[in-house]
Structure formats: C-alpha cells, structure tokens
Amino acid sequence: MDTVSNKLIERLTLYHCILTHSIQGKDTISSFEISSLLRIDDSLVRKDIASCGVPGRPKYGYKIDELKKAIENKLSFREKKDVFLVLSFKKNISI
C-alpha cells in the first residue's frame, strides 16, 4: 500500500460508510452528493477519489460498487492483518 495520510484515511473511511450504509437503490453517486453529506468541498472529494484511481463522469458521477472496491483496495480492507490489541481501564473509586 502506498503512503496515505491520516486525513485521507479518515475521509475515505467516511466515503466508504456512506456508500455502504447511506445510499440505497442507486447505482451512481456524485462528488457533490458525498460532499453535501459530509459538509466538505466537492473538489476535495474528487481529489480523494482520484487517488483511488476511479474515473468519474461529469453529470453522471461514480459507479458505487466500483468506488467501494477501489476504496477497499486503497485502504487494504480486504487484506488480513495480524493485530495486537491492548486495553486499559481506569477505575474511579469514591470513598
């Protein structure tokens, strides 16, 4: 995976959530629709999506399935990874 900034990872994750949970009954979505839901500039959405290698079409947008797969590939969602999880709890005691 090429180097990806934390901000881009956050935005792509949000785009993926929108494509997975918020859009139903549609085949395409525009950068304007995504930007309106997230209240960010649509040119930033286009730039982010371009980094995934997905071509958009003016007045048509992006194919949702294609865009989801491209984001998953960019963020390596489909790759299995070993994870080590450490949890810490603070217990407050009042006497």
GROMACS .gro file of C-alpha atoms in nm:
model
   95
    1MET     CA    1   0.000   0.000   0.000
    2ASP     CA    2   0.138   0.339  -0.088
    3THR     CA    3   0.172   0.604   0.181
    4VAL     CA    4  -0.163   0.758   0.269
    5SER     CA    5  -0.214   1.048   0.511
    6ASN     CA    6  -0.428   1.000   0.820
    7LYS     CA    7  -0.671   1.267   0.699
    8LEU     CA    8  -0.717   1.086   0.367
    9ILE     CA    9  -0.772   0.758   0.550
   10GLU     CA   10  -1.040   0.926   0.765
   11ARG     CA   11  -1.218   1.075   0.464
   12LEU     CA   12  -1.202   0.756   0.255
   13THR     CA   13  -1.341   0.561   0.551
   14LEU     CA   14  -1.632   0.807   0.573
   15TYR     CA   15  -1.692   0.779   0.197
   16HIS     CA   16  -1.697   0.400   0.230
   17CYS     CA   17  -1.951   0.422   0.514
   18ILE     CA   18  -2.174   0.645   0.301
   19LEU     CA   19  -2.151   0.407   0.008
   20THR     CA   20  -2.222   0.107   0.229
   21HIS     CA   21  -2.494   0.236   0.461
   22SER     CA   22  -2.647   0.560   0.333
   23ILE     CA   23  -2.702   0.505  -0.037
   24GLN     CA   24  -2.979   0.261  -0.129
   25GLY     CA   25  -3.135   0.192  -0.464
   26LYS     CA   26  -2.874   0.386  -0.660
   27ASP     CA   27  -2.600   0.276  -0.896
   28THR     CA   28  -2.404   0.602  -0.902
   29ILE     CA   29  -2.311   0.888  -0.671
   30SER     CA   30  -2.157   1.227  -0.740
   31SER     CA   31  -1.879   1.402  -0.553
   32PHE     CA   32  -2.132   1.676  -0.477
   33GLU     CA   33  -2.364   1.427  -0.303
   34ILE     CA   34  -2.079   1.293  -0.088
   35SER     CA   35  -1.952   1.643  -0.009
   36SER     CA   36  -2.302   1.760   0.088
   37LEU     CA   37  -2.344   1.472   0.334
   38LEU     CA   38  -2.005   1.543   0.493
   39ARG     CA   39  -2.016   1.922   0.457
   40ILE     CA   40  -1.680   1.938   0.282
   41ASP     CA   41  -1.572   2.080  -0.054
   42ASP     CA   42  -1.660   1.859  -0.351
   43SER     CA   43  -1.322   1.927  -0.514
   44LEU     CA   44  -1.158   1.755  -0.214
   45VAL     CA   45  -1.386   1.454  -0.262
   46ARG     CA   46  -1.290   1.438  -0.632
   47LYS     CA   47  -0.920   1.459  -0.544
   48ASP     CA   48  -0.954   1.184  -0.282
   49ILE     CA   49  -1.142   0.957  -0.520
   50ALA     CA   50  -0.889   1.022  -0.795
   51SER     CA   51  -0.619   0.894  -0.557
   52CYS     CA   52  -0.806   0.560  -0.565
   53GLY     CA   53  -0.788   0.551  -0.945
   54VAL     CA   54  -1.162   0.570  -1.007
   55PRO     CA   55  -1.267   0.781  -1.305
   56GLY     CA   56  -1.581   0.986  -1.262
   57ARG     CA   57  -1.804   1.117  -1.537
   58PRO     CA   58  -1.943   1.473  -1.536
   59LYS     CA   59  -2.320   1.481  -1.476
   60TYR     CA   60  -2.308   1.108  -1.401
   61GLY     CA   61  -2.073   1.058  -1.108
   62TYR     CA   62  -1.908   0.738  -0.990
   63LYS     CA   63  -2.031   0.380  -1.001
   64ILE     CA   64  -2.093   0.296  -0.636
   65ASP     CA   65  -1.972  -0.066  -0.649
   66GLU     CA   66  -1.655   0.033  -0.836
   67LEU     CA   67  -1.585   0.318  -0.593
   68LYS     CA   68  -1.638   0.096  -0.286
   69LYS     CA   69  -1.397  -0.166  -0.419
   70ALA     CA   70  -1.136   0.098  -0.507
   71ILE     CA   71  -1.153   0.246  -0.154
   72GLU     CA   72  -1.128  -0.102  -0.002
   73ASN     CA   73  -0.819  -0.171  -0.214
   74LYS     CA   74  -0.661   0.165  -0.131
   75LEU     CA   75  -0.711   0.110   0.242
   76SER     CA   76  -0.636  -0.264   0.225
   77PHE     CA   77  -0.975  -0.354   0.376
   78ARG     CA   78  -0.969  -0.695   0.207
   79GLU     CA   79  -0.623  -0.794   0.334
   80LYS     CA   80  -0.598  -0.996   0.654
   81LYS     CA   81  -0.373  -0.836   0.911
   82ASP     CA   82  -0.241  -0.950   1.245
   83VAL     CA   83  -0.349  -0.715   1.520
   84PHE     CA   84  -0.236  -0.681   1.880
   85LEU     CA   85  -0.493  -0.500   2.092
   86VAL     CA   86  -0.414  -0.351   2.433
   87LEU     CA   87  -0.691  -0.222   2.654
   88SER     CA   88  -0.650  -0.010   2.964
   89PHE     CA   89  -0.923   0.076   3.209
   90LYS     CA   90  -0.912   0.336   3.481
   91LYS     CA   91  -1.127   0.261   3.780
   92ASN     CA   92  -1.256   0.558   3.978
   93ILE     CA   93  -1.327   0.483   4.342
   94SER     CA   94  -1.509   0.731   4.564
   95ILE     CA   95  -1.478   0.693   4.940
   0.00000   0.00000   0.00000
